[in-house]
PDB file of C-alpha atoms in Angstrom:
ATOM      1  CA  MET A   8       0.714  17.529 -56.870  1.00  0.00           C
ATOM      2  CA  LYS A   9       3.110  20.425 -57.447  1.00  0.00           C
ATOM      3  CA  TYR A  10       3.796  22.965 -54.713  1.00  0.00           C
ATOM      4  CA  PRO A  11       5.045  26.477 -55.546  1.00  0.00           C
ATOM      5  CA  TYR A  12       7.226  28.194 -52.965  1.00  0.00           C
ATOM      6  CA  ILE A  13       9.127  31.437 -52.369  1.00  0.00           C
ATOM      7  CA  ILE A  14      12.332  32.149 -50.444  1.00  0.00           C
ATOM      8  CA  ILE A  15      12.745  35.442 -48.571  1.00  0.00           C
ATOM      9  CA  ASP A  16      16.295  35.848 -47.274  1.00  0.00           C
ATOM     10  CA  ASP A  17      18.814  38.695 -47.502  1.00  0.00           C
ATOM     11  CA  ASP A  18      21.762  36.281 -47.338  1.00  0.00           C
ATOM     12  CA  PRO A  19      22.375  35.038 -50.919  1.00  0.00           C
ATOM     13  CA  GLU A  20      24.376  32.008 -49.780  1.00  0.00           C
ATOM     14  CA  SER A  21      21.660  30.968 -47.357  1.00  0.00           C
ATOM     15  CA  ALA A  22      18.950  31.403 -49.992  1.00  0.00           C
ATOM     16  CA  ALA A  23      20.955  29.320 -52.455  1.00  0.00           C
ATOM     17  CA  ARG A  24      21.408  26.548 -49.897  1.00  0.00           C
ATOM     18  CA  THR A  25      17.684  26.504 -49.129  1.00  0.00           C
ATOM     19  CA  GLN A  26      16.882  26.248 -52.823  1.00  0.00           C
ATOM     20  CA  SER A  27      19.396  23.436 -53.326  1.00  0.00           C
ATOM     21  CA  LEU A  28      17.718  21.430 -50.559  1.00  0.00           C
ATOM     22  CA  PHE A  29      14.284  21.991 -52.084  1.00  0.00           C
ATOM     23  CA  ASP A  30      15.671  20.736 -55.390  1.00  0.00           C
ATOM     24  CA  GLU A  31      15.796  17.285 -53.784  1.00  0.00           C
ATOM     25  CA  PHE A  32      11.980  17.246 -53.776  1.00  0.00           C
ATOM     26  CA  ALA A  33      10.628  16.976 -57.306  1.00  0.00           C
ATOM     27  CA  ASN A  34       7.118  18.207 -56.481  1.00  0.00           C
ATOM     28  CA  TYR A  35       8.314  21.658 -55.320  1.00  0.00           C
ATOM     29  CA  PHE A  36       9.172  24.518 -57.640  1.00  0.00           C
ATOM     30  CA  LEU A  37      10.597  27.940 -56.870  1.00  0.00           C
ATOM     31  CA  LEU A  38       8.536  30.956 -57.917  1.00  0.00           C
ATOM     32  CA  GLY A  39      11.157  33.492 -56.929  1.00  0.00           C
ATOM     33  CA  THR A  40      13.351  34.923 -54.200  1.00  0.00           C
ATOM     34  CA  ALA A  41      13.325  38.242 -52.364  1.00  0.00           C
ATOM     35  CA  ALA A  42      15.915  39.922 -50.164  1.00  0.00           C
ATOM     36  CA  THR A  43      13.846  42.687 -48.554  1.00  0.00           C
ATOM     37  CA  TYR A  44      10.589  43.079 -46.667  1.00  0.00           C
ATOM     38  CA  GLU A  45       8.898  45.062 -49.444  1.00  0.00           C
ATOM     39  CA  ASP A  46      10.045  42.762 -52.244  1.00  0.00           C
ATOM     40  CA  GLY A  47       8.936  39.755 -50.216  1.00  0.00           C
ATOM     41  CA  VAL A  48       5.409  41.097 -49.726  1.00  0.00           C
ATOM     42  CA  ASN A  49       5.116  42.043 -53.400  1.00  0.00           C
ATOM     43  CA  LEU A  50       6.392  38.653 -54.552  1.00  0.00           C
ATOM     44  CA  ILE A  51       3.836  36.828 -52.414  1.00  0.00           C
ATOM     45  CA  LEU A  52       0.953  39.047 -53.531  1.00  0.00           C
ATOM     46  CA  GLU A  53       1.966  38.601 -57.152  1.00  0.00           C
ATOM     47  CA  HIS A  54       2.513  34.847 -57.249  1.00  0.00           C
ATOM     48  CA  LYS A  55       0.320  33.565 -54.382  1.00  0.00           C
ATOM     49  CA  PRO A  56       2.598  30.686 -53.351  1.00  0.00           C
ATOM     50  CA  LYS A  57       1.433  27.872 -51.117  1.00  0.00           C
ATOM     51  CA  LEU A  58       4.647  27.941 -49.085  1.00  0.00           C
ATOM     52  CA  VAL A  59       7.053  30.707 -48.029  1.00  0.00           C
ATOM     53  CA  VAL A  60      10.438  30.135 -46.392  1.00  0.00           C
ATOM     54  CA  MET A  61      11.433  33.338 -44.620  1.00  0.00           C
ATOM     55  CA  GLU A  62      14.341  34.719 -42.605  1.00  0.00           C
ATOM     56  CA  ILE A  63      13.297  36.940 -39.671  1.00  0.00           C
ATOM     57  CA  LYS A  64      16.731  37.881 -38.272  1.00  0.00           C
ATOM     58  CA  PRO A  65      18.283  39.498 -41.334  1.00  0.00           C
ATOM     59  CA  LYS A  66      21.967  39.727 -42.113  1.00  0.00           C
ATOM     60  CA  TYR A  67      21.474  43.356 -43.110  1.00  0.00           C
ATOM     61  CA  LYS A  68      19.122  45.547 -41.069  1.00  0.00           C
ATOM     62  CA  LYS A  69      18.164  47.614 -44.093  1.00  0.00           C
ATOM     63  CA  SER A  70      16.385  44.598 -45.582  1.00  0.00           C
ATOM     64  CA  GLY A  71      13.717  45.003 -42.886  1.00  0.00           C
ATOM     65  CA  LEU A  72      12.890  41.298 -42.687  1.00  0.00           C
ATOM     66  CA  SER A  73      10.788  40.464 -39.625  1.00  0.00           C
ATOM     67  CA  LEU A  74       7.662  38.685 -38.429  1.00  0.00           C
ATOM     68  CA  GLY A  75       5.786  41.884 -39.240  1.00  0.00           C
ATOM     69  CA  LEU A  76       5.648  40.653 -42.825  1.00  0.00           C
ATOM     70  CA  ILE A  77       3.149  38.005 -41.742  1.00  0.00           C
ATOM     71  CA  ASN A  78       0.889  40.632 -40.181  1.00  0.00           C
ATOM     72  CA  GLU A  79       0.949  42.668 -43.375  1.00  0.00           C
ATOM     73  CA  LEU A  80      -0.022  39.673 -45.484  1.00  0.00           C
ATOM     74  CA  PHE A  81      -3.150  39.162 -43.381  1.00  0.00           C
ATOM     75  CA  ARG A  82      -4.304  42.578 -44.582  1.00  0.00           C
ATOM     76  CA  PHE A  83      -4.197  41.662 -48.260  1.00  0.00           C
ATOM     77  CA  VAL A  84      -4.679  37.945 -48.852  1.00  0.00           C
ATOM     78  CA  LYS A  85      -7.726  35.755 -48.320  1.00  0.00           C
ATOM     79  CA  VAL A  86      -5.769  32.507 -48.183  1.00  0.00           C
ATOM     80  CA  MET A  87      -2.489  32.766 -46.324  1.00  0.00           C
ATOM     81  CA  PRO A  88       0.474  30.759 -47.562  1.00  0.00           C
ATOM     82  CA  LYS A  89       2.170  28.518 -45.049  1.00  0.00           C
ATOM     83  CA  ILE A  90       5.075  30.490 -43.584  1.00  0.00           C
ATOM     84  CA  VAL A  91       8.171  28.539 -42.575  1.00  0.00           C
ATOM     85  CA  VAL A  92      10.563  30.641 -40.530  1.00  0.00           C
ATOM     86  CA  LEU A  93      14.209  29.786 -41.171  1.00  0.00           C
ATOM     87  CA  THR A  94      16.726  31.608 -38.996  1.00  0.00           C
ATOM     88  CA  LYS A  95      19.690  31.274 -36.649  1.00  0.00           C
ATOM     89  CA  GLY A  96      18.875  30.210 -33.100  1.00  0.00           C
ATOM     90  CA  LYS A  97      15.675  29.121 -31.378  1.00  0.00           C
ATOM     91  CA  ASP A  98      15.015  32.328 -29.439  1.00  0.00           C
ATOM     92  CA  MET A  99      12.291  33.544 -31.809  1.00  0.00           C
ATOM     93  CA  ALA A 100      10.377  30.255 -31.985  1.00  0.00           C
ATOM     94  CA  TYR A 101       7.542  31.209 -29.647  1.00  0.00           C
ATOM     95  CA  GLU A 102       7.126  34.613 -31.293  1.00  0.00           C
ATOM     96  CA  ALA A 103       6.924  32.890 -34.667  1.00  0.00           C
ATOM     97  CA  ILE A 104       4.203  30.568 -33.368  1.00  0.00           C
ATOM     98  CA  LYS A 105       2.238  33.535 -32.023  1.00  0.00           C
ATOM     99  CA  HIS A 106       2.413  35.067 -35.498  1.00  0.00           C
ATOM    100  CA  GLU A 107       0.920  31.818 -36.838  1.00  0.00           C
ATOM    101  CA  ALA A 108       4.038  30.623 -38.611  1.00  0.00           C
ATOM    102  CA  PHE A 109       3.568  27.097 -39.901  1.00  0.00           C
ATOM    103  CA  ASP A 110       6.970  25.870 -38.768  1.00  0.00           C
ATOM    104  CA  TYR A 111      10.285  27.084 -37.388  1.00  0.00           C
ATOM    105  CA  LEU A 112      13.614  25.780 -38.673  1.00  0.00           C
ATOM    106  CA  VAL A 113      17.110  26.635 -37.509  1.00  0.00           C
ATOM    107  CA  LYS A 114      20.062  27.394 -39.761  1.00  0.00           C
ATOM    108  CA  PRO A 115      22.054  25.687 -41.090  1.00  0.00           C
ATOM    109  CA  LEU A 116      19.096  23.831 -42.555  1.00  0.00           C
ATOM    110  CA  GLY A 117      19.462  20.090 -43.055  1.00  0.00           C
ATOM    111  CA  ILE A 118      17.644  17.846 -45.496  1.00  0.00           C
ATOM    112  CA  HIS A 119      16.023  15.765 -42.747  1.00  0.00           C
ATOM    113  CA  GLU A 120      14.506  18.783 -40.986  1.00  0.00           C
ATOM    114  CA  LEU A 121      13.195  20.131 -44.278  1.00  0.00           C
ATOM    115  CA  ARG A 122      11.693  16.768 -45.208  1.00  0.00           C
ATOM    116  CA  LYS A 123       9.731  16.628 -41.942  1.00  0.00           C
ATOM    117  CA  THR A 124       8.389  20.124 -42.507  1.00  0.00           C
ATOM    118  CA  LEU A 125       7.331  19.335 -46.064  1.00  0.00           C
ATOM    119  CA  ILE A 126       5.588  16.153 -44.960  1.00  0.00           C
ATOM    120  CA  LYS A 127       3.551  18.173 -42.461  1.00  0.00           C
ATOM    121  CA  PHE A 128       2.874  20.801 -45.107  1.00  0.00           C
ATOM    122  CA  GLU A 129       1.617  18.302 -47.674  1.00  0.00           C
ATOM    123  CA  ARG A 130      -0.497  16.570 -45.072  1.00  0.00           C
ATOM    124  CA  GLY A 131      -2.222  19.852 -44.312  1.00  0.00           C
ATOM    125  CA  THR A 132      -2.890  20.835 -47.915  1.00  0.00           C
ATOM    126  CA  GLU A 133      -4.492  17.622 -49.119  1.00  0.00           C
ATOM    127  CA  ALA A 134      -7.865  16.192 -48.211  1.00  0.00           C
ATOM    128  CA  LEU A 135      -7.362  13.621 -45.491  1.00  0.00           C
ATOM    129  CA  PRO A 136      -9.576  10.689 -44.548  1.00  0.00           C
ATOM    130  CA  THR A 137     -11.528  10.983 -41.311  1.00  0.00           C
ATOM    131  CA  THR A 138     -11.372   7.257 -40.578  1.00  0.00           C
ATOM    132  CA  LEU A 139      -8.354   5.277 -39.438  1.00  0.00           C
ATOM    133  CA  CYS A 140      -8.137   1.594 -40.335  1.00  0.00           C
ATOM    134  CA  ILE A 141      -6.388  -0.659 -37.814  1.00  0.00           C
ATOM    135  CA  LYS A 142      -5.561  -4.099 -39.205  1.00  0.00           C
ATOM    136  CA  SER A 143      -4.619  -7.098 -37.082  1.00  0.00           C
ATOM    137  CA  TYR A 144      -4.410 -10.610 -38.531  1.00  0.00           C
ATOM    138  CA  GLY A 145      -7.296 -10.176 -40.944  1.00  0.00           C
ATOM    139  CA  ASP A 146      -9.367  -8.136 -38.481  1.00  0.00           C
ATOM    140  CA  TYR A 147     -10.092  -4.641 -39.796  1.00  0.00           C
ATOM    141  CA  ARG A 148     -11.250  -2.031 -37.313  1.00  0.00           C
ATOM    142  CA  PHE A 149     -12.365   1.400 -38.521  1.00  0.00           C
ATOM    143  CA  ILE A 150     -12.008   4.303 -36.095  1.00  0.00           C
ATOM    144  CA  ASP A 151     -13.215   7.882 -36.386  1.00  0.00           C
ATOM    145  CA  MET A 152     -10.114  10.020 -35.904  1.00  0.00           C
ATOM    146  CA  GLU A 153     -12.036  12.613 -33.905  1.00  0.00           C
ATOM    147  CA  ASP A 154     -12.728   9.929 -31.272  1.00  0.00           C
ATOM    148  CA  ILE A 155      -9.026   9.278 -30.681  1.00  0.00           C
ATOM    149  CA  VAL A 156      -7.903  10.984 -27.460  1.00  0.00           C
ATOM    150  CA  TYR A 157      -4.231  10.055 -27.433  1.00  0.00           C
ATOM    151  CA  ALA A 158      -1.748   7.462 -28.600  1.00  0.00           C
ATOM    152  CA  LYS A 159       0.971   5.774 -26.572  1.00  0.00           C
ATOM    153  CA  ALA A 160       4.039   4.066 -28.005  1.00  0.00           C
ATOM    154  CA  ASP A 161       4.746   0.506 -26.882  1.00  0.00           C
ATOM    155  CA  ASN A 162       7.955  -0.693 -28.536  1.00  0.00           C
ATOM    156  CA  ASN A 163       7.011  -1.436 -32.163  1.00  0.00           C
ATOM    157  CA  SER A 164       3.279  -1.026 -31.609  1.00  0.00           C
ATOM    158  CA  THR A 165       1.042   1.878 -30.616  1.00  0.00           C
ATOM    159  CA  ASP A 166      -1.868   1.829 -28.182  1.00  0.00           C
ATOM    160  CA  ILE A 167      -4.690   4.116 -29.298  1.00  0.00           C
ATOM    161  CA  TYR A 168      -7.025   5.360 -26.568  1.00  0.00           C
ATOM    162  CA  MET A 169     -10.583   6.303 -27.507  1.00  0.00           C
ATOM    163  CA  ALA A 170     -13.060   8.762 -26.016  1.00  0.00           C
ATOM    164  CA  ASN A 171     -15.384   5.892 -25.035  1.00  0.00           C
ATOM    165  CA  GLY A 172     -12.648   4.274 -22.935  1.00  0.00           C
ATOM    166  CA  ASP A 173     -11.650   1.600 -25.447  1.00  0.00           C
ATOM    167  CA  MET A 174      -8.018   0.921 -26.276  1.00  0.00           C
ATOM    168  CA  VAL A 175      -6.926  -0.434 -29.638  1.00  0.00           C
ATOM    169  CA  THR A 176      -3.429  -1.731 -30.334  1.00  0.00           C
ATOM    170  CA  ALA A 177      -1.995  -0.983 -33.753  1.00  0.00           C
ATOM    171  CA  PHE A 178       1.084  -2.835 -34.941  1.00  0.00           C
ATOM    172  CA  LYS A 179       2.651   0.352 -36.251  1.00  0.00           C
ATOM    173  CA  THR A 180       5.207   2.631 -34.622  1.00  0.00           C
ATOM    174  CA  MET A 181       4.442   6.079 -33.235  1.00  0.00           C
ATOM    175  CA  LYS A 182       6.510   7.535 -36.072  1.00  0.00           C
ATOM    176  CA  HIS A 183       4.038   6.040 -38.541  1.00  0.00           C
ATOM    177  CA  PHE A 184       1.096   7.760 -36.870  1.00  0.00           C
ATOM    178  CA  GLU A 185       3.013  11.024 -36.590  1.00  0.00           C
ATOM    179  CA  THR A 186       2.894  11.263 -40.388  1.00  0.00           C
ATOM    180  CA  THR A 187      -0.538   9.642 -40.811  1.00  0.00           C
ATOM    181  CA  LEU A 188      -2.787  11.437 -38.341  1.00  0.00           C
ATOM    182  CA  PRO A 189      -3.994  14.979 -39.139  1.00  0.00           C
ATOM    183  CA  SER A 190      -2.608  18.177 -37.660  1.00  0.00           C
ATOM    184  CA  GLU A 191      -4.909  17.972 -34.605  1.00  0.00           C
ATOM    185  CA  PHE A 192      -2.540  15.328 -33.261  1.00  0.00           C
ATOM    186  CA  ILE A 193       0.669  16.668 -31.756  1.00  0.00           C
ATOM    187  CA  ARG A 194       3.545  14.660 -30.368  1.00  0.00           C
ATOM    188  CA  ILE A 195       4.537  15.938 -26.927  1.00  0.00           C
ATOM    189  CA  HIS A 196       6.736  13.076 -25.720  1.00  0.00           C
ATOM    190  CA  ASN A 197       8.715  10.184 -27.173  1.00  0.00           C
ATOM    191  CA  SER A 198       5.867   7.935 -26.059  1.00  0.00           C
ATOM    192  CA  TYR A 199       2.796  10.152 -26.441  1.00  0.00           C
ATOM    193  CA  MET A 200       0.805  11.924 -29.122  1.00  0.00           C
ATOM    194  CA  ILE A 201      -2.294  13.853 -28.102  1.00  0.00           C
ATOM    195  CA  ASN A 202      -5.454  15.087 -29.833  1.00  0.00           C
ATOM    196  CA  ILE A 203      -5.718  18.847 -29.303  1.00  0.00           C
ATOM    197  CA  ASN A 204      -9.520  18.645 -29.175  1.00  0.00           C
ATOM    198  CA  HIS A 205      -9.438  16.505 -26.029  1.00  0.00           C
ATOM    199  CA  VAL A 206      -7.058  18.664 -23.963  1.00  0.00           C
ATOM    200  CA  SER A 207      -8.565  20.427 -20.942  1.00  0.00           C
ATOM    201  CA  ARG A 208      -5.482  21.788 -19.203  1.00  0.00           C
ATOM    202  CA  ILE A 209      -1.732  22.161 -19.651  1.00  0.00           C
ATOM    203  CA  HIS A 210       0.481  22.467 -16.580  1.00  0.00           C
ATOM    204  CA  LEU A 211       3.962  23.569 -17.590  1.00  0.00           C
ATOM    205  CA  GLY A 212       5.316  23.339 -14.046  1.00  0.00           C
ATOM    206  CA  ASN A 213       4.414  19.655 -13.735  1.00  0.00           C
ATOM    207  CA  ASN A 214       4.979  18.882 -17.429  1.00  0.00           C
ATOM    208  CA  VAL A 215       1.563  17.261 -17.883  1.00  0.00           C
ATOM    209  CA  CYS A 216      -1.543  17.620 -20.042  1.00  0.00           C
ATOM    210  CA  TYR A 217      -4.993  16.909 -18.630  1.00  0.00           C
ATOM    211  CA  LEU A 218      -7.787  15.397 -20.693  1.00  0.00           C
ATOM    212  CA  LYS A 219     -11.468  16.238 -20.846  1.00  0.00           C
ATOM    213  CA  ASN A 220     -13.739  13.942 -18.838  1.00  0.00           C
ATOM    214  CA  SER A 221     -10.777  11.919 -17.639  1.00  0.00           C
ATOM    215  CA  LYS A 222      -8.364  11.660 -14.728  1.00  0.00           C
ATOM    216  CA  VAL A 223      -5.558  10.600 -17.048  1.00  0.00           C
ATOM    217  CA  GLN A 224      -2.523  12.885 -17.113  1.00  0.00           C
ATOM    218  CA  ILE A 225      -0.295  12.797 -20.186  1.00  0.00           C
ATOM    219  CA  PRO A 226       3.340  13.774 -19.582  1.00  0.00           C
ATOM    220  CA  PHE A 227       5.292  15.905 -22.008  1.00  0.00           C
ATOM    221  CA  SER A 228       9.054  16.269 -22.223  1.00  0.00           C
ATOM    222  CA  LYS A 229      11.228  19.359 -22.532  1.00  0.00           C
ATOM    223  CA  SER A 230      12.632  18.044 -25.801  1.00  0.00           C
ATOM    224  CA  TYR A 231       9.144  18.602 -27.263  1.00  0.00           C
ATOM    225  CA  LYS A 232       8.733  22.104 -25.811  1.00  0.00           C
ATOM    226  CA  LYS A 233       8.308  23.558 -29.295  1.00  0.00           C
ATOM    227  CA  ASN A 234       5.344  21.251 -29.879  1.00  0.00           C
ATOM    228  CA  VAL A 235       3.866  22.102 -26.480  1.00  0.00           C
ATOM    229  CA  ASP A 236       4.146  25.825 -27.267  1.00  0.00           C
ATOM    230  CA  MET A 237       2.377  25.150 -30.539  1.00  0.00           C
ATOM    231  CA  LEU A 238      -0.309  23.165 -28.729  1.00  0.00           C
ATOM    232  CA  ILE A 239      -0.966  26.073 -26.367  1.00  0.00           C
ATOM    233  CA  HIS A 240      -1.095  28.533 -29.232  1.00  0.00           C
ATOM    234  CA  LEU A 241      -3.483  26.410 -31.285  1.00  0.00           C
ATOM    235  CA  ILE A 242      -5.853  25.976 -28.359  1.00  0.00           C
ATOM    236  CA  THR A 243      -5.848  29.613 -27.273  1.00  0.00           C
ATOM    237  CA  THR A 244      -6.429  30.900 -30.810  1.00  0.00           C
ATOM    238  CA  ASN A 245      -9.029  28.326 -31.837  1.00  0.00           C
ATOM    239  CA  GLU A 246     -12.416  29.957 -32.402  1.00  0.00           C
ATOM    240  CA  ASN A 247     -14.341  26.848 -31.515  1.00  0.00           C
ATOM    241  CA  LYS A 248     -16.536  27.644 -28.507  1.00  0.00           C
ATOM    242  CA  GLU A 249     -15.780  24.371 -26.812  1.00  0.00           C
ATOM    243  CA  LEU A 250     -12.029  24.898 -27.042  1.00  0.00           C
ATOM    244  CA  SER A 251     -12.330  28.453 -25.758  1.00  0.00           C
ATOM    245  CA  LYS A 252     -13.362  27.053 -22.361  1.00  0.00           C
ATOM    246  CA  ILE A 253     -10.100  25.177 -21.904  1.00  0.00           C
ATOM    247  CA  TYR A 254      -8.179  26.135 -18.810  1.00  0.00           C
ATOM    248  CA  LEU A 255      -4.453  26.564 -19.251  1.00  0.00           C
ATOM    249  CA  ASN A 256      -2.199  26.620 -16.209  1.00  0.00           C
ATOM    250  CA  LEU A 257       0.859  28.458 -17.470  1.00  0.00           C
ATOM    251  CA  ASP A 258       3.374  27.835 -14.714  1.00  0.00           C
ATOM    252  CA  ASN A 259       7.004  28.377 -15.674  1.00  0.00           C
ATOM    253  CA  MET A 260       8.663  25.329 -17.168  1.00  0.00           C
ATOM    254  CA  ASN A 261      11.552  24.124 -15.068  1.00  0.00           C
TER     255      ASN A 261
END
């Protein structure tokens, strides 16, 4: 599958570097570049890309680049492209998440960071299976992904905990499941990945997530704060009635 994308950046050198990194991925093709807010909006409306890489802290103020561009797009398009914010520093990450940016990358952009973002992007744009197959010495076990509550890394294997209380050991690393499971699963710790649909509470002061119908507390680490912020945003903006009842304890993170 081919993926069209657009770059919006008022720094020509930065835009050229971003394009050169994308050139390493044969299934992506550039539709065009824009250096101002107005040109960026027009380019997106004209070409309807699937992916937009956008600067929000412009080199030149007159370019007008900002997160406001995302808000304007919501007024005109039925299907929003995935917006990847690419800028200097991490200070705008939470604001970008609140504006429903797909991802947030920090300049100077590296090939490894871009690859991870594109893997997540492709995973979200293609139809994914709803069943996970766990194989162990000729024994095939088929699990509904929606029944997975969380996963815990155990050296080179991963323990998968189910809503019915069962635990299944998969002889795959957590990294494997990070790229296999759908976007409802978010990694919040080196050892833990959690299903957003089973979260009942997030306590930032104690660095733990609570699960529905369970006394289990899942720790999260400060190194995954970006993912935790995303988790909070996804839960609080989800229109599902069940998720709207989730209680979030937003104590300040130490």
